[in-house]
Short mmCIF file of C-alpha atoms in Angstrom, two decimals:
data_model
loop_
_atom_site.label_atom_id
_atom_site.label_comp_id
_atom_site.label_asym_id
_atom_site.label_seq_id
_atom_site.Cartn_x
_atom_site.Cartn_y
_atom_site.Cartn_z
CA UNK J 63 6.95 48.93 -13.80
CA UNK J 64 8.69 47.00 -16.57
CA UNK J 65 11.55 44.97 -17.58
CA UNK J 66 12.81 43.73 -13.87
CA UNK J 67 10.66 42.18 -11.38
CA UNK J 68 10.79 43.93 -7.52
CA UNK J 69 10.83 41.30 -4.68
CA UNK J 70 9.76 41.93 -1.09
CA UNK J 71 11.90 42.73 1.53
CA UNK J 72 14.11 39.39 2.58
CA UNK J 73 12.47 37.21 -0.05
CA UNK J 74 15.26 36.37 -2.18
CA UNK J 75 15.98 32.96 -3.93
CA UNK J 76 18.72 30.81 -2.82
CA UNK J 77 19.85 28.70 -5.64
CA UNK J 78 21.15 25.52 -5.60
CA UNK J 79 24.87 25.48 -5.62
CA UNK J 80 26.37 22.90 -7.67
CA UNK J 81 29.49 21.17 -7.53
CA UNK J 82 32.43 22.13 -9.59
CA UNK J 83 33.37 19.69 -12.33
CA UNK J 84 36.97 19.16 -12.98
CA UNK J 85 38.90 20.92 -15.25
CA UNK J 86 40.99 18.74 -17.45
CA UNK J 87 44.25 20.34 -18.42
CA UNK J 88 47.21 19.22 -20.54
CA UNK J 89 49.19 17.67 -17.38
CA UNK J 90 50.28 14.38 -15.65
CA UNK J 91 49.55 14.14 -12.18
CA UNK J 92 51.48 11.53 -9.99
CA UNK J 93 50.82 11.78 -6.61
CA UNK J 94 53.73 11.17 -4.06
CA UNK J 95 52.83 11.34 -0.35
CA UNK J 96 56.24 12.15 1.50
CA UNK J 97 56.44 11.23 5.24
CA UNK J 98 58.76 13.25 7.68
CA UNK J 99 60.76 12.33 10.61
CA UNK J 100 58.10 13.22 13.15
CA UNK J 101 54.52 12.33 13.13
CA UNK J 102 53.19 14.66 10.94
CA UNK J 103 53.16 14.61 6.94
CA UNK J 104 54.53 16.23 4.16
CA UNK J 105 52.61 16.54 1.24
CA UNK J 106 54.16 16.57 -2.29
CA UNK J 107 52.84 16.10 -5.94
CA UNK J 108 54.46 17.06 -9.24
CA UNK J 109 53.20 17.67 -12.65
CA UNK J 110 54.23 17.80 -16.02
CA UNK J 111 53.24 21.07 -18.29
CA UNK J 112 53.10 20.72 -21.91
CA UNK J 113 55.09 23.94 -22.15
CA UNK J 114 58.22 22.57 -20.45
CA UNK J 115 57.69 19.01 -20.48
CA UNK J 116 61.53 18.31 -19.60
CA UNK J 117 61.23 20.41 -16.56
CA UNK J 118 58.65 18.49 -13.80
CA UNK J 119 56.94 21.53 -11.25
CA UNK J 120 56.78 20.34 -7.67
CA UNK J 121 54.29 21.19 -6.23
CA UNK J 122 53.85 20.83 -2.00
CA UNK J 123 52.09 21.92 0.83
CA UNK J 124 51.71 23.73 4.28
CA UNK J 125 51.93 21.79 7.43
CA UNK J 126 47.82 21.84 8.11
CA UNK J 127 46.49 20.98 4.77
CA UNK J 128 44.84 17.91 4.83
CA UNK J 129 45.59 15.93 2.31
CA UNK J 130 42.02 15.52 1.32
CA UNK J 131 42.24 19.47 0.95
CA UNK J 132 45.60 19.27 -1.29
CA UNK J 133 44.24 17.08 -3.82
CA UNK J 134 41.06 19.15 -3.78
CA UNK J 135 43.30 22.35 -4.33
CA UNK J 136 45.16 20.28 -7.12
CA UNK J 137 42.00 18.86 -8.86
CA UNK J 138 40.21 22.28 -8.37
CA UNK J 139 38.58 24.65 -11.07
CA UNK J 140 41.17 28.11 -9.80
CA UNK J 141 44.17 26.16 -10.12
CA UNK J 142 43.49 24.21 -13.71
CA UNK J 143 42.49 27.33 -14.08
CA UNK J 144 45.97 29.14 -13.54
CA UNK J 145 47.71 26.35 -15.10
CA UNK J 146 46.23 27.18 -18.65
CA UNK J 147 46.35 30.43 -18.55
CA UNK J 148 50.84 30.48 -18.04
CA UNK J 149 50.20 28.53 -21.03
CA UNK J 150 48.00 30.14 -22.99
CA UNK J 151 49.03 32.47 -25.94
CA UNK J 152 49.76 35.66 -23.90
CA UNK J 153 50.47 33.26 -20.87
CA UNK J 154 53.73 33.38 -18.82
CA UNK J 155 55.61 31.15 -19.83
CA UNK J 156 54.09 31.11 -23.64
CA UNK J 157 57.60 31.71 -25.00
CA UNK J 158 59.88 29.80 -23.36
CA UNK J 159 61.95 32.39 -21.86
CA UNK J 160 60.26 31.16 -18.26
CA UNK J 161 59.93 28.21 -16.11
CA UNK J 162 57.50 27.08 -13.47
CA UNK J 163 59.56 25.24 -11.10
CA UNK J 164 57.90 24.74 -7.89
CA UNK J 165 53.72 25.67 -6.58
CA UNK J 166 53.42 25.40 -2.59
CA UNK J 167 49.79 25.12 -1.72
CA UNK J 168 49.49 28.07 1.33
CA UNK J 169 46.02 27.52 2.24
CA UNK J 170 42.69 26.30 1.33
CA UNK J 171 38.68 27.78 2.37
CA UNK J 172 36.12 25.43 1.40
CA UNK J 173 32.58 27.10 0.49
CA UNK J 174 30.15 23.98 1.29
CA UNK J 175 32.24 20.98 -0.68
CA UNK J 176 33.72 23.35 -3.34
CA UNK J 177 37.44 25.26 -3.46
CA UNK J 178 36.31 28.61 -2.70
CA UNK J 179 39.52 30.22 -2.04
CA UNK J 180 42.63 29.15 -2.43
CA UNK J 181 46.04 30.62 -1.40
CA UNK J 182 49.55 30.04 -2.57
CA UNK J 183 53.39 30.79 -3.99
CA UNK J 184 54.71 29.81 -7.01
CA UNK J 185 58.22 30.10 -7.95
CA UNK J 186 58.67 31.21 -11.28
CA UNK J 187 61.92 32.16 -13.45
CA UNK J 188 63.17 33.77 -15.88
CA UNK J 189 65.37 31.73 -17.63
CA UNK J 190 68.28 34.16 -18.84
CA UNK J 191 68.94 36.11 -16.00
CA UNK J 192 67.82 33.21 -12.83
CA UNK J 193 65.56 36.43 -11.56
CA UNK J 194 62.36 35.05 -9.44
CA UNK J 195 59.18 36.46 -10.38
CA UNK J 196 57.25 37.82 -7.62
CA UNK J 197 54.70 34.90 -7.30
CA UNK J 198 52.16 34.58 -4.28
CA UNK J 199 48.65 34.33 -5.88
CA UNK J 200 45.04 34.34 -4.19
CA UNK J 201 43.38 32.56 -6.58
CA UNK J 202 39.44 33.31 -6.27
CA UNK J 203 38.16 32.93 -9.81
CA UNK J 204 35.71 34.79 -12.44
CA UNK J 205 33.17 36.45 -11.30
CA UNK J 206 30.53 39.97 -12.29
CA UNK J 207 29.46 43.28 -11.65
CA UNK J 208 26.56 44.94 -12.85
CA UNK J 209 25.91 48.29 -12.89
CA UNK J 210 21.61 48.78 -12.93
CA UNK J 211 20.67 52.40 -14.10
CA UNK J 212 16.86 53.22 -13.40
CA UNK J 213 15.15 56.33 -14.56
CA UNK J 214 12.77 58.29 -13.18
CA UNK J 215 11.31 61.79 -13.52
CA UNK J 216 14.34 62.79 -15.76
CA UNK J 217 17.36 61.44 -12.77
CA UNK J 218 18.85 58.36 -13.48
CA UNK J 219 20.04 56.22 -10.38
CA UNK J 220 22.77 53.74 -9.73
CA UNK J 221 22.10 50.52 -7.88
CA UNK J 222 24.20 49.96 -4.52
CA UNK J 223 25.04 47.53 -2.12
CA UNK J 224 26.38 48.58 1.20
CA UNK J 225 28.08 45.35 2.85
CA UNK J 226 30.70 44.53 5.58
CA UNK J 227 33.57 43.77 4.29
CA UNK J 228 36.19 42.90 6.95
CA UNK J 229 39.01 42.39 5.00
CA UNK J 230 39.18 46.73 4.48
CA UNK J 231 37.41 47.00 7.73
CA UNK J 232 34.69 48.88 6.37
CA UNK J 233 31.20 49.14 5.57
CA UNK J 234 31.05 49.76 1.49
CA UNK J 235 29.29 50.86 -1.15
CA UNK J 236 29.44 49.11 -4.35
CA UNK J 237 28.37 47.48 -7.10
CA UNK J 238 25.91 44.14 -6.74
CA UNK J 239 29.03 41.55 -7.98
CA UNK J 240 29.44 37.54 -6.89
CA UNK J 241 31.77 34.87 -7.97
CA UNK J 242 30.74 31.99 -10.57
CA UNK J 243 29.73 28.98 -8.48
CA UNK J 244 30.59 26.32 -10.80
CA UNK J 245 32.43 25.46 -14.09
CA UNK J 246 29.99 26.76 -16.39
CA UNK J 247 30.83 30.12 -17.43
CA UNK J 248 27.56 31.71 -17.04
CA UNK J 249 28.59 35.28 -16.81
CA UNK J 250 25.18 36.53 -17.17
CA UNK J 251 22.89 34.13 -15.48
CA UNK J 252 25.46 34.69 -12.56
CA UNK J 253 24.75 39.01 -13.03
CA UNK J 254 21.29 38.07 -13.09
CA UNK J 255 21.47 36.06 -9.40
CA UNK J 256 23.55 38.19 -7.70
CA UNK J 257 21.64 41.31 -8.83
CA UNK J 258 17.96 38.96 -7.44
CA UNK J 259 20.15 37.67 -3.85
CA UNK J 260 21.77 41.10 -3.42
CA UNK J 261 19.05 44.50 -4.29
CA UNK J 262 15.79 41.59 -4.46
CA UNK J 263 14.97 42.97 -8.23
CA UNK J 264 14.69 39.71 -10.94
CA UNK J 265 16.32 41.48 -14.46
CA UNK J 266 15.94 39.33 -17.34
CA UNK J 267 18.58 37.25 -19.52
CA UNK J 268 18.24 38.67 -22.57
CA UNK J 269 18.09 42.93 -21.06
CA UNK J 270 22.10 42.86 -19.55
CA UNK J 271 24.47 44.45 -21.66
CA UNK J 272 27.97 42.88 -20.94
CA UNK J 273 29.86 45.91 -21.05
CA UNK J 274 33.20 43.77 -21.37
CA UNK J 275 32.68 42.27 -23.80
CA UNK J 276 33.62 46.13 -25.48
CA UNK J 277 36.82 45.57 -24.92
CA UNK J 278 39.77 44.06 -27.24
CA UNK J 279 39.97 40.84 -27.56
CA UNK J 280 43.42 40.44 -26.08
CA UNK J 281 41.63 41.35 -22.72
CA UNK J 282 40.06 38.32 -22.68
CA UNK J 283 37.20 40.29 -22.67
CA UNK J 284 37.59 40.53 -18.73
CA UNK J 285 38.90 43.05 -16.45
CA UNK J 286 41.45 42.28 -13.57
CA UNK J 287 40.69 44.66 -10.66
CA UNK J 288 44.08 43.34 -8.39
CA UNK J 289 46.03 41.55 -10.70
CA UNK J 290 49.21 41.89 -9.00
CA UNK J 291 48.44 39.13 -6.33
CA UNK J 292 45.08 37.67 -7.39
CA UNK J 293 44.08 36.05 -10.12
CA UNK J 294 40.00 37.53 -10.28
CA UNK J 295 38.84 38.33 -13.53
CA UNK J 296 35.27 39.85 -13.50
CA UNK J 297 32.22 40.65 -16.11
CA UNK J 298 31.02 44.12 -15.70
CA UNK J 299 27.48 44.00 -17.07
CA UNK J 300 24.70 47.07 -17.89
CA UNK J 301 20.85 47.00 -16.57
CA UNK J 302 18.91 50.22 -17.83
CA UNK J 303 15.67 50.63 -17.21
CA UNK J 304 12.41 53.21 -16.61
CA UNK J 305 10.43 53.32 -13.16
CA UNK J 306 8.04 54.99 -11.16
CA UNK J 307 9.01 57.21 -8.20
CA UNK J 308 7.43 54.36 -5.86
CA UNK J 309 9.81 51.97 -6.99
CA UNK J 310 13.28 54.30 -5.80
CA UNK J 311 11.69 54.83 -2.88
CA UNK J 312 11.05 50.78 -1.90
CA UNK J 313 14.50 50.20 -2.65
CA UNK J 314 16.08 52.53 -1.33
CA UNK J 315 17.84 51.48 2.24
CA UNK J 316 15.89 47.77 1.61
CA UNK J 317 17.46 45.14 3.69
CA UNK J 318 18.35 42.09 1.40
CA UNK J 319 20.77 39.57 1.26
CA UNK J 320 21.36 35.59 2.11
CA UNK J 321 21.16 35.57 5.29
CA UNK J 322 22.31 31.88 5.48
CA UNK J 323 25.43 33.28 4.02
CA UNK J 324 26.64 35.93 6.48
CA UNK J 325 25.07 38.94 3.73
CA UNK J 326 23.66 41.61 5.66
CA UNK J 327 23.17 44.08 2.42
CA UNK J 328 21.33 47.72 2.53
CA UNK J 329 19.97 48.73 -1.12
CA UNK J 330 21.31 52.51 -2.15
CA UNK J 331 20.50 54.37 -4.89
CA UNK J 332 22.51 57.30 -5.87
CA UNK J 333 22.24 59.95 -8.87
CA UNK J 334 24.40 58.61 -11.75
CA UNK J 335 26.15 61.79 -12.38
CA UNK J 336 27.38 61.62 -8.94
CA UNK J 337 28.17 57.95 -8.40
CA UNK J 338 31.93 58.64 -9.62
CA UNK J 339 33.17 60.67 -6.59
CA UNK J 340 30.57 58.81 -3.45
CA UNK J 341 32.65 55.59 -3.63
CA UNK J 342 35.81 54.13 -3.55
CA UNK J 343 34.67 50.67 -4.79
CA UNK J 344 36.97 49.77 -8.31
CA UNK J 345 33.90 47.90 -9.72
CA UNK J 346 31.77 50.87 -9.57
CA UNK J 347 34.72 53.47 -11.28
CA UNK J 348 35.51 50.42 -14.12
CA UNK J 349 31.70 50.59 -14.80
CA UNK J 350 31.34 54.06 -15.23
CA UNK J 351 34.52 54.13 -17.30
CA UNK J 352 33.29 51.51 -19.45
CA UNK J 353 29.76 52.68 -19.60
CA UNK J 354 30.85 56.48 -20.85
CA UNK J 355 33.23 54.82 -23.45
CA UNK J 356 30.52 52.79 -25.41
CA UNK J 357 28.32 55.43 -24.71
CA UNK J 358 30.67 57.74 -26.64
CA UNK J 359 31.49 55.09 -29.25
CA UNK J 360 27.95 54.46 -30.05
CA UNK J 361 27.97 50.91 -28.66
CA UNK J 362 24.73 51.38 -26.64
CA UNK J 363 20.99 51.04 -27.80
CA UNK J 364 19.60 54.34 -26.83
CA UNK J 365 15.92 53.08 -26.12
CA UNK J 366 15.21 52.60 -22.44
CA UNK J 367 11.82 51.04 -23.03
CA UNK J 368 12.16 47.60 -21.52
#
């Protein structure tokens, strides 16, 4: 089979997880620990944003969050990227009609030594009306998903993963996907790694096509799966290749995933013509839309000789 390497079942790479490097923001941080009258402490901090230099932003933490987790949350790439988005060209604070008053950090989930998830509430007000904008944020950062299409004997198959998804209470059929583990922004490298971990095949970076790169520049070439509550921005990649039927049989039902990370995954192959109706995974439906439109516009190479 050309184009990628099929790895034996359960023989999957476990790449090292580099620690995130702190992103610097044009804000001055002044740590202030305010002790309450009880034995517990209330943590607070303030920052000054360049878009509202005369209006410091109060940052506080919910009871039970340690001072170290509080400091790590403020210094995390998740929080810094959110601040940067606020002041970007299309950001909420960019035109001066709104103001950020305070941020209340409600939860910090660590993935080893780095913050994986951050939950906070932001009080942003419209200056003219004084009304507060809904601002509960689940921050998890950038991610990738990969639409893998394998052609065999005249049929094109989409390679999906079947995974336990506790938040839904269901086992979900979905695209291979994953979060970026650091601040380097290596979206294509992350895509290749996730396919290796979740599917057990090793792709080449040069064979990956970024479908989100065809979007308008105003989008930042990313999609927001759930912008009403989550900051996650995702790149969707495409891989197409030709394989023998034996490869299709080997992949179907294959058990993969990093068991030490709680991943219990089965590989499922679905004929592409049936894909759009076989799963409720939004990543799948978005990838189908991007793929079909890119084909219609003639943006994809026709050659499948990988």
